[in-house]
mmCIF file of C-alpha atoms and ligand atoms in Angstrom:
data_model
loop_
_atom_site.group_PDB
_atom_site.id
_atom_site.type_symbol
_atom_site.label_atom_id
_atom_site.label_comp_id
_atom_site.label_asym_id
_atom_site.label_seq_id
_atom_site.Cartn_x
_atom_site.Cartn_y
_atom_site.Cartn_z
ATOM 1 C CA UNK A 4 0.000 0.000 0.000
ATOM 2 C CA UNK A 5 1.654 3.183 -1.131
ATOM 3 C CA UNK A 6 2.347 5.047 2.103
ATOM 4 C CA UNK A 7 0.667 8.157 3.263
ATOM 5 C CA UNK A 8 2.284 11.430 3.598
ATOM 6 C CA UNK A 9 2.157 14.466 5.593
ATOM 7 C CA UNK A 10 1.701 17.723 3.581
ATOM 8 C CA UNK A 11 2.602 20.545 5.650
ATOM 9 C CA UNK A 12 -0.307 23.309 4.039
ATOM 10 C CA UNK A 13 0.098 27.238 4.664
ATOM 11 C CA UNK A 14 -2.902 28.422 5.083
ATOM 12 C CA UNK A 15 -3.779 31.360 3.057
ATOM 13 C CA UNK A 16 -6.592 33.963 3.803
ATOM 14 C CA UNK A 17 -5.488 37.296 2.466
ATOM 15 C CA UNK A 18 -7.259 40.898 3.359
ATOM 16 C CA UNK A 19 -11.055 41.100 1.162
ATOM 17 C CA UNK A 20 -11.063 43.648 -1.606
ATOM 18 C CA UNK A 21 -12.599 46.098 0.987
ATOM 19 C CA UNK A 22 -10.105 45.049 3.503
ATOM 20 C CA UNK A 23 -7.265 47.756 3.233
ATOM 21 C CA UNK A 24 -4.527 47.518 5.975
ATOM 22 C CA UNK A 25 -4.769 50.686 8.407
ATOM 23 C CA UNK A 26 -1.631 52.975 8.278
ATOM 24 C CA UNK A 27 1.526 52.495 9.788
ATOM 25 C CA UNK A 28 3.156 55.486 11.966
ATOM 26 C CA UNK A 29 7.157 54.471 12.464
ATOM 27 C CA UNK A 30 9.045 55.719 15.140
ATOM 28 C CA UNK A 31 12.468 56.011 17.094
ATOM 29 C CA UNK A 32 12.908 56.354 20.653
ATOM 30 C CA UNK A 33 16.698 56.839 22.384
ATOM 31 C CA UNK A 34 16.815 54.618 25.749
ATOM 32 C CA UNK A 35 19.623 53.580 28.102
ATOM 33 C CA UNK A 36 20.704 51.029 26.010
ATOM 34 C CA UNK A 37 20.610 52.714 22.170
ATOM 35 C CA UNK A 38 17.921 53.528 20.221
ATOM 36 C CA UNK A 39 14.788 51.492 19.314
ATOM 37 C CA UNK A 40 12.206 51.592 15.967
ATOM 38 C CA UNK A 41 8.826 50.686 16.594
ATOM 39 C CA UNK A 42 5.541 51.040 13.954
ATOM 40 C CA UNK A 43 2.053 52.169 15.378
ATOM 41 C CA UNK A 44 -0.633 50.505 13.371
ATOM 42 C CA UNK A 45 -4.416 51.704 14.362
ATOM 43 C CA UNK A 46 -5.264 54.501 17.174
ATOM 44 C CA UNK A 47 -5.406 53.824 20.533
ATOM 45 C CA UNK A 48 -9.351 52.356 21.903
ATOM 46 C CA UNK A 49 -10.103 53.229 25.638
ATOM 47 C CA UNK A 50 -9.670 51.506 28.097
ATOM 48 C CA UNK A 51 -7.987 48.735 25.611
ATOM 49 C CA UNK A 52 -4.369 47.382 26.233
ATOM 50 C CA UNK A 53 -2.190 47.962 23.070
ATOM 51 C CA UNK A 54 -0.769 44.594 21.131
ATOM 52 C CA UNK A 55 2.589 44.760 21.157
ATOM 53 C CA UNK A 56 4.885 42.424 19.118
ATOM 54 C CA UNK A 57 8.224 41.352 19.665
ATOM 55 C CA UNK A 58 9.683 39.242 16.429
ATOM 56 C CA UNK A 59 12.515 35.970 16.649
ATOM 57 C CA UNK A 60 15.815 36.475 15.437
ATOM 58 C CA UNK A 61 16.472 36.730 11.670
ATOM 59 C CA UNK A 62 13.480 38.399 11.138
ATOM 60 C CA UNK A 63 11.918 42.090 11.826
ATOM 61 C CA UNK A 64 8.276 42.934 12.785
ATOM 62 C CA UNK A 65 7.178 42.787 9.019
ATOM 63 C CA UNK A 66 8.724 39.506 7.671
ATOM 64 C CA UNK A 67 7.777 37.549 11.492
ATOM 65 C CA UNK A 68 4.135 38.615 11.897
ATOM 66 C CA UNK A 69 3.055 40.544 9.167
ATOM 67 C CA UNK A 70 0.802 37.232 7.371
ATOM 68 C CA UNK A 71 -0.393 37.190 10.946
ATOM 69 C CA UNK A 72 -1.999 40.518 11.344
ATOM 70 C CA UNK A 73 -2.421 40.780 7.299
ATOM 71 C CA UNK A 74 -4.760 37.396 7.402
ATOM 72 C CA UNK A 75 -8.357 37.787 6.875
ATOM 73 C CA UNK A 76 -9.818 37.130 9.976
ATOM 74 C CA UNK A 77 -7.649 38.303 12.322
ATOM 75 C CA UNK A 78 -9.076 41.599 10.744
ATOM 76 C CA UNK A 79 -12.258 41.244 13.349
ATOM 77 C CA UNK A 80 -9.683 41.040 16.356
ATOM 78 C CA UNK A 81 -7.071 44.077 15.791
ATOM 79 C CA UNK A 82 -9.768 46.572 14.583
ATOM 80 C CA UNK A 83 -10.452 46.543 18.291
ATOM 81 C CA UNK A 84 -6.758 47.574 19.562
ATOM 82 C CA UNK A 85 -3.712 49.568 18.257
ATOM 83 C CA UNK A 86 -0.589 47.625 17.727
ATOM 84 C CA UNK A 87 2.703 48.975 18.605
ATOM 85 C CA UNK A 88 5.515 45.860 16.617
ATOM 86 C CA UNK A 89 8.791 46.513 18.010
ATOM 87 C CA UNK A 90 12.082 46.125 15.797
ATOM 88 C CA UNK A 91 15.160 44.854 17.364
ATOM 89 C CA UNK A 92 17.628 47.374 17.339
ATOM 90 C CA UNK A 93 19.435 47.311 13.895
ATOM 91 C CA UNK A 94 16.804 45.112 12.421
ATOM 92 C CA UNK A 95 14.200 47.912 11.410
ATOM 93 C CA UNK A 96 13.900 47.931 7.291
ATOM 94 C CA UNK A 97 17.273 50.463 5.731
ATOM 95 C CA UNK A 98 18.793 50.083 9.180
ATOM 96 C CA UNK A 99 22.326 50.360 9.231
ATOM 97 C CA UNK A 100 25.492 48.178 9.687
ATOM 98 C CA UNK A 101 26.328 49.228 13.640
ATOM 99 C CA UNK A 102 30.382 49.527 13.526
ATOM 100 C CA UNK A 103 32.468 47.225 14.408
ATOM 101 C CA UNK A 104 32.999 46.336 18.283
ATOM 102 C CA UNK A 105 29.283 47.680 19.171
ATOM 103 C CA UNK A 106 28.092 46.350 21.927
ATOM 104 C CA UNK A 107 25.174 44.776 21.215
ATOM 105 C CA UNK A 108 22.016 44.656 24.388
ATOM 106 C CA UNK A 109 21.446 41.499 26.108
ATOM 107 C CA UNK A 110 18.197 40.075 25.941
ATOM 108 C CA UNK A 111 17.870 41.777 29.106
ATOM 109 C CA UNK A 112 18.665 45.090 27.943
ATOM 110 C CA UNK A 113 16.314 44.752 24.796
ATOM 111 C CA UNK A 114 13.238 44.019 27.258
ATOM 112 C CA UNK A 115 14.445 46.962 29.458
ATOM 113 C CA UNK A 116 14.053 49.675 26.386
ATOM 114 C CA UNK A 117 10.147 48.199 26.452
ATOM 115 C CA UNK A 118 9.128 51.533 29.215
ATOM 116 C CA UNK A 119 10.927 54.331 27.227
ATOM 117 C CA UNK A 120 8.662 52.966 24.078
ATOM 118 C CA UNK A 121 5.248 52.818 26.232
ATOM 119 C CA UNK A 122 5.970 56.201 27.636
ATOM 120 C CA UNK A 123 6.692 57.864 24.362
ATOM 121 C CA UNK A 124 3.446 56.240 23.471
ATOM 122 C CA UNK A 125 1.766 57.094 26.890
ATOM 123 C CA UNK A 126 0.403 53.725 26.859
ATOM 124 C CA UNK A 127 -0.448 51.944 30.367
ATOM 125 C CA UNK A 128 -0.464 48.493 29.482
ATOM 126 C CA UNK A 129 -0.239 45.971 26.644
ATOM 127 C CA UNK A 130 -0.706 42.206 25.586
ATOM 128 C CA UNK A 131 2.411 41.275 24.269
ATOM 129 C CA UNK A 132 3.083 38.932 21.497
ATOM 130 C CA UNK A 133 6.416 37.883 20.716
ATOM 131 C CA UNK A 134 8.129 34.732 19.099
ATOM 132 C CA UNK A 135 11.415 33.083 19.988
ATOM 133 C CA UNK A 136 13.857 35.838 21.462
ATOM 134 C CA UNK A 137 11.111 38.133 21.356
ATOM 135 C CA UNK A 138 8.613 35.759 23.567
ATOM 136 C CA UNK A 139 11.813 35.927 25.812
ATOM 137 C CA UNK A 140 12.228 39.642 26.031
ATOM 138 C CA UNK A 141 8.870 39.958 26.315
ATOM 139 C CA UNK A 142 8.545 37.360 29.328
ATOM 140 C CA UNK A 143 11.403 39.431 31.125
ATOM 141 C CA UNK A 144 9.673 42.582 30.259
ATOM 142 C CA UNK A 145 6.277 41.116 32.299
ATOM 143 C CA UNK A 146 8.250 39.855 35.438
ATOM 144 C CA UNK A 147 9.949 43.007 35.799
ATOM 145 C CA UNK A 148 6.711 45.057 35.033
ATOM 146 C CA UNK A 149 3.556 42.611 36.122
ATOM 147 C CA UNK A 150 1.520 45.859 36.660
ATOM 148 C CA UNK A 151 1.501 46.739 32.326
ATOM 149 C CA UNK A 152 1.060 43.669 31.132
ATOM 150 C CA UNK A 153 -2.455 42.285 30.814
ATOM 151 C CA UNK A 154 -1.533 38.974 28.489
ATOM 152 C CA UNK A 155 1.174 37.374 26.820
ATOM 153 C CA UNK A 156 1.405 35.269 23.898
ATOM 154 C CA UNK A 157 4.509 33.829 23.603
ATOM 155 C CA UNK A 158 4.962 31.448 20.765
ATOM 156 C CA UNK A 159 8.163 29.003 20.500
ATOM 157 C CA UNK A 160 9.753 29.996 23.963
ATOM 158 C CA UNK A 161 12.807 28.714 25.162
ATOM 159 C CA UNK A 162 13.033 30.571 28.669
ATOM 160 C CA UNK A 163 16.786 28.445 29.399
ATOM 161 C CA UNK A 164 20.052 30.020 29.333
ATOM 162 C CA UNK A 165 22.315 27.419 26.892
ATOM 163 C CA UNK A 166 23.623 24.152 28.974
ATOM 164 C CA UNK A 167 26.270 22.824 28.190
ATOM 165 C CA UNK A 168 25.449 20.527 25.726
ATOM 166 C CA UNK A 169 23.860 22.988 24.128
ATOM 167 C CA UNK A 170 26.896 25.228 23.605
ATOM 168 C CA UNK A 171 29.033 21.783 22.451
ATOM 169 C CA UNK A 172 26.185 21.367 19.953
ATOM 170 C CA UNK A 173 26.200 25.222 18.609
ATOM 171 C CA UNK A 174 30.386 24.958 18.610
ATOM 172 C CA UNK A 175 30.113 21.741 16.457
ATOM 173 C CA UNK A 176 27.327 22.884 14.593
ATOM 174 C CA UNK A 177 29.263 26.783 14.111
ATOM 175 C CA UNK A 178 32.437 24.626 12.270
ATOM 176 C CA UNK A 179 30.342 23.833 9.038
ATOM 177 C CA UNK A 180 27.661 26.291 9.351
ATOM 178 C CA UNK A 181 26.958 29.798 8.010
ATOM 179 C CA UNK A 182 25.188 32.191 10.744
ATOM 180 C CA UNK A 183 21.960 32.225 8.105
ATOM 181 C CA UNK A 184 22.035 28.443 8.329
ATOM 182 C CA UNK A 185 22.132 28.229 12.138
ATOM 183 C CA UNK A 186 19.024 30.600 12.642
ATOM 184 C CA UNK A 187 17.205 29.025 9.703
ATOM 185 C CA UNK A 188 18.014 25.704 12.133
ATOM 186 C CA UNK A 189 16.794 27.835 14.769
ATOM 187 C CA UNK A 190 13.254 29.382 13.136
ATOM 188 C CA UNK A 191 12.442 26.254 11.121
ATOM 189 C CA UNK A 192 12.805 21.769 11.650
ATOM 190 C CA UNK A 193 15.191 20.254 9.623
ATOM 191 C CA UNK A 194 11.892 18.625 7.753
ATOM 192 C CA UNK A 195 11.003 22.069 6.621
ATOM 193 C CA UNK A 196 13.988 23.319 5.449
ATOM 194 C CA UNK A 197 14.679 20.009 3.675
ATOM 195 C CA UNK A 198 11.174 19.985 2.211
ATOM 196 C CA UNK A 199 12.594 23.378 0.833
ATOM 197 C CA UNK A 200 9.155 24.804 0.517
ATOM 198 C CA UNK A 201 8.153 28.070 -1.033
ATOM 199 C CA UNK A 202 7.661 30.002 2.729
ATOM 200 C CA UNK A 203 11.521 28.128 2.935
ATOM 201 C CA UNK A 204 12.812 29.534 0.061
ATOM 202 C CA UNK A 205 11.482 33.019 0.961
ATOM 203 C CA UNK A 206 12.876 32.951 4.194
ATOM 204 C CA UNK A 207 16.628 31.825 3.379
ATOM 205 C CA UNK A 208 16.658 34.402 0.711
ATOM 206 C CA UNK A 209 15.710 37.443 3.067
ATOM 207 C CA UNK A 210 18.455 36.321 5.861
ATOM 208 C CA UNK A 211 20.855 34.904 3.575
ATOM 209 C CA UNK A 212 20.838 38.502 1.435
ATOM 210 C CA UNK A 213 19.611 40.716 4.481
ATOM 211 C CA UNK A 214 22.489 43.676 3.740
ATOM 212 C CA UNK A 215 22.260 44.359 8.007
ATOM 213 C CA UNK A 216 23.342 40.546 8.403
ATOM 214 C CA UNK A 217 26.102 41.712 10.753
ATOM 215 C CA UNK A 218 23.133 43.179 13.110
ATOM 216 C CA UNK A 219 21.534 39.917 12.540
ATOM 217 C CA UNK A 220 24.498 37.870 14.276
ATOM 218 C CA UNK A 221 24.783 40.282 17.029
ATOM 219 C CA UNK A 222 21.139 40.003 17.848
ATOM 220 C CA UNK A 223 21.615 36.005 17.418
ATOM 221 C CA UNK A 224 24.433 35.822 20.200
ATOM 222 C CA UNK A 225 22.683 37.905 22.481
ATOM 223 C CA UNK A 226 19.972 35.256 21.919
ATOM 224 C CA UNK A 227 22.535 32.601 22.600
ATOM 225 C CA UNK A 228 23.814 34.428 25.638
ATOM 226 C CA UNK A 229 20.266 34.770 27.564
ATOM 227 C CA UNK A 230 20.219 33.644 30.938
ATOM 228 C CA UNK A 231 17.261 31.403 32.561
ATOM 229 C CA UNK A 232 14.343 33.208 33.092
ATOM 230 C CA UNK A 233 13.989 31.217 36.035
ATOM 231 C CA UNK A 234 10.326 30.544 36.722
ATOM 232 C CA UNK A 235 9.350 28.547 39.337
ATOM 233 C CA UNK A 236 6.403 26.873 39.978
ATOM 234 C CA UNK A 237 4.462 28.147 42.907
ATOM 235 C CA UNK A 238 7.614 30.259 43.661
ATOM 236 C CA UNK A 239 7.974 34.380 43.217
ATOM 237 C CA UNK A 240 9.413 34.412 39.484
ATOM 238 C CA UNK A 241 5.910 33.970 37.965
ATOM 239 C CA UNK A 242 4.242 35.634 35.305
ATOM 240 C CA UNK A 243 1.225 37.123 36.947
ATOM 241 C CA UNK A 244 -1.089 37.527 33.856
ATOM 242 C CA UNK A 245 -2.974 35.172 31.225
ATOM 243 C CA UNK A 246 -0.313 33.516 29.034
ATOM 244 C CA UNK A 247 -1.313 31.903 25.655
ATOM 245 C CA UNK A 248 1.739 29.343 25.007
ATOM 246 C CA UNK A 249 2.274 28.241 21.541
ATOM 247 C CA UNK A 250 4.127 25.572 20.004
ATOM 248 C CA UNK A 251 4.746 24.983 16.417
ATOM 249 C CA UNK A 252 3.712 21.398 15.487
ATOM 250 C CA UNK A 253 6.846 21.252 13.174
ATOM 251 C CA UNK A 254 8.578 21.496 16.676
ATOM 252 C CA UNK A 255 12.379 19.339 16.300
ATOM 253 C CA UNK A 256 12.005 18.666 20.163
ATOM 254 C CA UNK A 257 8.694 19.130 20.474
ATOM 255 C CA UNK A 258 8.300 16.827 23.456
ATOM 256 C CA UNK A 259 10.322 18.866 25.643
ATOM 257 C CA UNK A 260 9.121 21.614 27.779
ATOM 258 C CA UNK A 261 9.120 24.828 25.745
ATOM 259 C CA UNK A 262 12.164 23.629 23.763
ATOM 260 C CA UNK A 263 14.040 25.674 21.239
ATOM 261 C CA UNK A 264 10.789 24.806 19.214
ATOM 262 C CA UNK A 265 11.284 25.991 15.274
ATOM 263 C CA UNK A 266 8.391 26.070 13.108
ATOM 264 C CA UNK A 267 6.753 29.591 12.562
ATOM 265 C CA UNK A 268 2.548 28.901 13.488
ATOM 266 C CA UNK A 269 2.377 32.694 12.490
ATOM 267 C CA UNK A 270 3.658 32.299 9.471
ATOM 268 C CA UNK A 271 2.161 28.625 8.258
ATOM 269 C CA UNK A 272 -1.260 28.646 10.238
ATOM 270 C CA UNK A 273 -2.412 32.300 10.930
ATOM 271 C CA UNK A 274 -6.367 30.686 10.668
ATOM 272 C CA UNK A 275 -5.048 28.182 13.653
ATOM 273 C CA UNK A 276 -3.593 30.971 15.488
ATOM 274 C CA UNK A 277 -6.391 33.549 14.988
ATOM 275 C CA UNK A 278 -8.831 31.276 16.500
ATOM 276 C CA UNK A 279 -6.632 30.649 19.386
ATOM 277 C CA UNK A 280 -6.087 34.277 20.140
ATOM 278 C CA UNK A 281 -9.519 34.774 19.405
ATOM 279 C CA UNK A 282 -10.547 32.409 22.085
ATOM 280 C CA UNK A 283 -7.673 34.008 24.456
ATOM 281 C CA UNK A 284 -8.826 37.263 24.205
ATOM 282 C CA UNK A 285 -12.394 36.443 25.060
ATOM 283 C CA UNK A 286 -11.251 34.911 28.214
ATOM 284 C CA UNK A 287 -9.525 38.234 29.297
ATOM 285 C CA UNK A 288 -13.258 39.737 28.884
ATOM 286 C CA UNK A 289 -11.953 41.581 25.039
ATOM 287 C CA UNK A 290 -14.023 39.814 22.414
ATOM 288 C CA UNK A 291 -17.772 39.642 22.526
ATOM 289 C CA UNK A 292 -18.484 35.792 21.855
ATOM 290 C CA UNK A 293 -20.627 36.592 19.128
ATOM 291 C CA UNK A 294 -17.914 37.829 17.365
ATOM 292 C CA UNK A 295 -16.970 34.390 17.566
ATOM 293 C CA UNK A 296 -16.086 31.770 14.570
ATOM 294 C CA UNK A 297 -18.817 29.381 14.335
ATOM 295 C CA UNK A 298 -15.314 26.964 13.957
ATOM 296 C CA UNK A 299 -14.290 28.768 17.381
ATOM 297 C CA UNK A 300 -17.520 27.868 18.988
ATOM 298 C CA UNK A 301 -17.282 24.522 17.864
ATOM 299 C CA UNK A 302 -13.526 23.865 19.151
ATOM 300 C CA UNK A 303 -14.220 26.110 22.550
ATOM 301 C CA UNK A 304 -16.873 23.403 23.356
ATOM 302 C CA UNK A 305 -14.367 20.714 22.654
ATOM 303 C CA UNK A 306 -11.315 22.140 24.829
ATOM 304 C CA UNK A 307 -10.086 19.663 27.569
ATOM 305 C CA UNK A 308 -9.154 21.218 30.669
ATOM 306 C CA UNK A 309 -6.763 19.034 32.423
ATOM 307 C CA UNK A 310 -2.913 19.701 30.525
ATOM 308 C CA UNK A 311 -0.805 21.956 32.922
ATOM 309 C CA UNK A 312 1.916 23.863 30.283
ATOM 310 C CA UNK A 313 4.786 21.627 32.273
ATOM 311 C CA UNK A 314 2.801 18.213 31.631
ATOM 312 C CA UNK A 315 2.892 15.482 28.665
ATOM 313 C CA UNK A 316 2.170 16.871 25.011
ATOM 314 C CA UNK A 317 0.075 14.948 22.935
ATOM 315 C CA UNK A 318 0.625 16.106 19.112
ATOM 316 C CA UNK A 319 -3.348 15.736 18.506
ATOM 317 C CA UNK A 320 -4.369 18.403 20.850
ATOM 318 C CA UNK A 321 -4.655 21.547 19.315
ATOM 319 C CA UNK A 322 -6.343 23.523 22.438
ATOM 320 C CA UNK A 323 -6.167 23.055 26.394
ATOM 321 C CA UNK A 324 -6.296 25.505 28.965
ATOM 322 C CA UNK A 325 -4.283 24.693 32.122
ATOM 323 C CA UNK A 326 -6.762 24.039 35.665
ATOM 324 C CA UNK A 327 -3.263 24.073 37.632
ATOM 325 C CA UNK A 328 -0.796 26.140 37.859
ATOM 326 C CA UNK A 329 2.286 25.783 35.110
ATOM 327 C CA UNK A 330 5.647 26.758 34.888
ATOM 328 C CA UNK A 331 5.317 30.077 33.728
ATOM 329 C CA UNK A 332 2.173 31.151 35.380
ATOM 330 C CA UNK A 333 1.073 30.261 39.052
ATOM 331 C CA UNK A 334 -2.453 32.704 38.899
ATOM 332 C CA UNK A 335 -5.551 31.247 39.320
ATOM 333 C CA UNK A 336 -7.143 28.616 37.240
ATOM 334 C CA UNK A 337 -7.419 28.944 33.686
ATOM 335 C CA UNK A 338 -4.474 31.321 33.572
ATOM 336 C CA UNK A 339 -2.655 29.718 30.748
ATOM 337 C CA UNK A 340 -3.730 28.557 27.847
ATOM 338 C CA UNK A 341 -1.432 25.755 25.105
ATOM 339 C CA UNK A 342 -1.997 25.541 21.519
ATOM 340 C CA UNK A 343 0.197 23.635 19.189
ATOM 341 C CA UNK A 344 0.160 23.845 15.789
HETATM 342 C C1 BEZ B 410 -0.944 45.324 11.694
HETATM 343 O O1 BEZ B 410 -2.016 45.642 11.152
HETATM 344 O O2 BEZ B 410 -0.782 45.393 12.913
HETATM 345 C C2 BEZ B 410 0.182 44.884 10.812
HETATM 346 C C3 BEZ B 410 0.135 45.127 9.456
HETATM 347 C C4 BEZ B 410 1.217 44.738 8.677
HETATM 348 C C5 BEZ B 410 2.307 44.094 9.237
HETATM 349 C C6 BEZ B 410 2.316 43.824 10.593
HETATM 350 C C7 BEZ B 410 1.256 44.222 11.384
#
């Protein structure tokens, strides 16, 4: 019998002919640490928390999450906030080549610019969505600041400094690899970018010819460099708010806890994630349930309600929302919610 394969499918909804996207405002702020670009899409709503976005390495707020926020029916959700999508210093579009023996922030650092671009913005609070290195500067930005931060949606997070092994592994794997190869190893599973798919193509073409690559690789190490955010479960280092953890299916370790995941769920299933966030926001009291999916409705009737964040993964769930506490949130029940796909 000839054997079955799995397709992996990007999903494709684009913006309706009377969908135009709003305009984009772009701005620099100086902090501590450098300066910092950041694009304002929408006006502010009252009493509404912005959306901000924090993008993975490689990749700028445009190329990470722009099918995201572009797809049709996320349309519904962002009407209802502005969205403030942070650059990594040096990674904004035309940026330029910093000189050599800049010091690049830390991870750290990069979450600690987060205030100066809220005040400029007088802003109170946000729900922050950020992939990879961004979910982690974002996560450090809500421990150090509980009181702003009303969600999180943190999508492929590895909150662990480098082990050992781990550096052994990037030293071997450093010998016979280019810097675009090792974050292409690090955004995408070694099925993708064998499978050399159309999204894979586009994506080694705008890191392998990005002219601010240099930028790129500092941004990278600091990556590398991150220390453990340390959460503990039932301890103090907790994130205090609702936290939406995603994992992409195409995960290389996908079994392990919040590994270094790869696969891009914002880039391949935008429908999968809208729903999710859809469902997320709702929870936080944001989205009316009529403005519900009838799929939405269908799946939120269907979520199980037993997986902590911390406990076994089973690759057919696509939904759960944690009745204990997890690792990165010890709130009260229902605080954190796991999607994979
Ligand atoms: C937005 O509408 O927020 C958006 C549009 C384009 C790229 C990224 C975000």
């Amino acid at each position: 019998m000839a054997e079955l394969q799995e397709v992996q499918i990007t999903e494709e909804k684009p913006l309706l002919p009377g969908q135009t996207p709003e305009a984009a405002k772009t701005h620099s702020v100086e902090t501590p640490y450098g300066s910092v670009t950041f694009t304002v899409y929408g006006t502010p709503k009252p009493k509404r928390p912005a959306i901000l976005t924090y993008h993975d390495v490689g990749l700028n707020y445009k190329s990470c999450f722009q099918p995201l926020f572009q797809f049709g029916d996320m349309q519904e959700i962002i009407q209802n906030f502005v969205r403030v999508h942070v650059d990594a210093p040096g990674m904004e579009e035309g940026a330029p080549v910093f000189p050599l023996g800049y010091q690049y922030p830390s991870l750290d650092q990069l979450a600690d610019m987060i205030p100066c671009v809220l005040q400029y913005l007088n802003f109170s609070t946000v729900i922050g969505v950020g992939v990879g290195a961004g979910a982690y500067i974002l996560s450090r930005y809500a421990l150090n600041h509980p009181d702003t931060v009303e969600g999180l949606v943190l999508i492929n997070i590895d909150p662990n400094a480098k082990g050992w092994m781990d550096w052994a592994a990037h030293k071997l794997t450093g010998l016979t690899s280019s810097i675009p190869e090792m974050i292409l190893g690090h955004l995408f599973s070694q099925e993708e970018l064998s499978g050399n798919s159309e999204l894979i193509q586009k994506y080694r073409n705008i890191i392998t010819r990005a002219p601010n690559l240099d930028n790129i690789e500092l941004y990278w190490n600091s990556y590398n460099n991150r220390r453990d955010l340390n959460f503990e479960r039932g301890g103090d280092i907790t994130l205090k708010c609702p936290v939406m953890l995603v994992v992409g299916d195409q995960a290389p370790h996908e079994d392990a806890v919040m590994a270094d995941s790869g696969g891009q769920p914002q880039l391949t299933q935008p429908g999968k994630l809208t729903e999710a966030f859809k469902y997320f926001l709702q929870g936080m009291g944001y989205m009316a349930s009529s403005c519900m999916t009838r799929l939405s409705r269908s799946r939120t009737a269907s979520l199980t309600s037993a997986a902590s964040i911390d406990g076994n993964r089973s690759r057919s769930r696509t939904l759960s929302q944690s009745s204990e506490s997890g690792t990165l949130s010890s709130g009260p029940p229902g605080h954190t919610m796991e999607v994979s796909c």
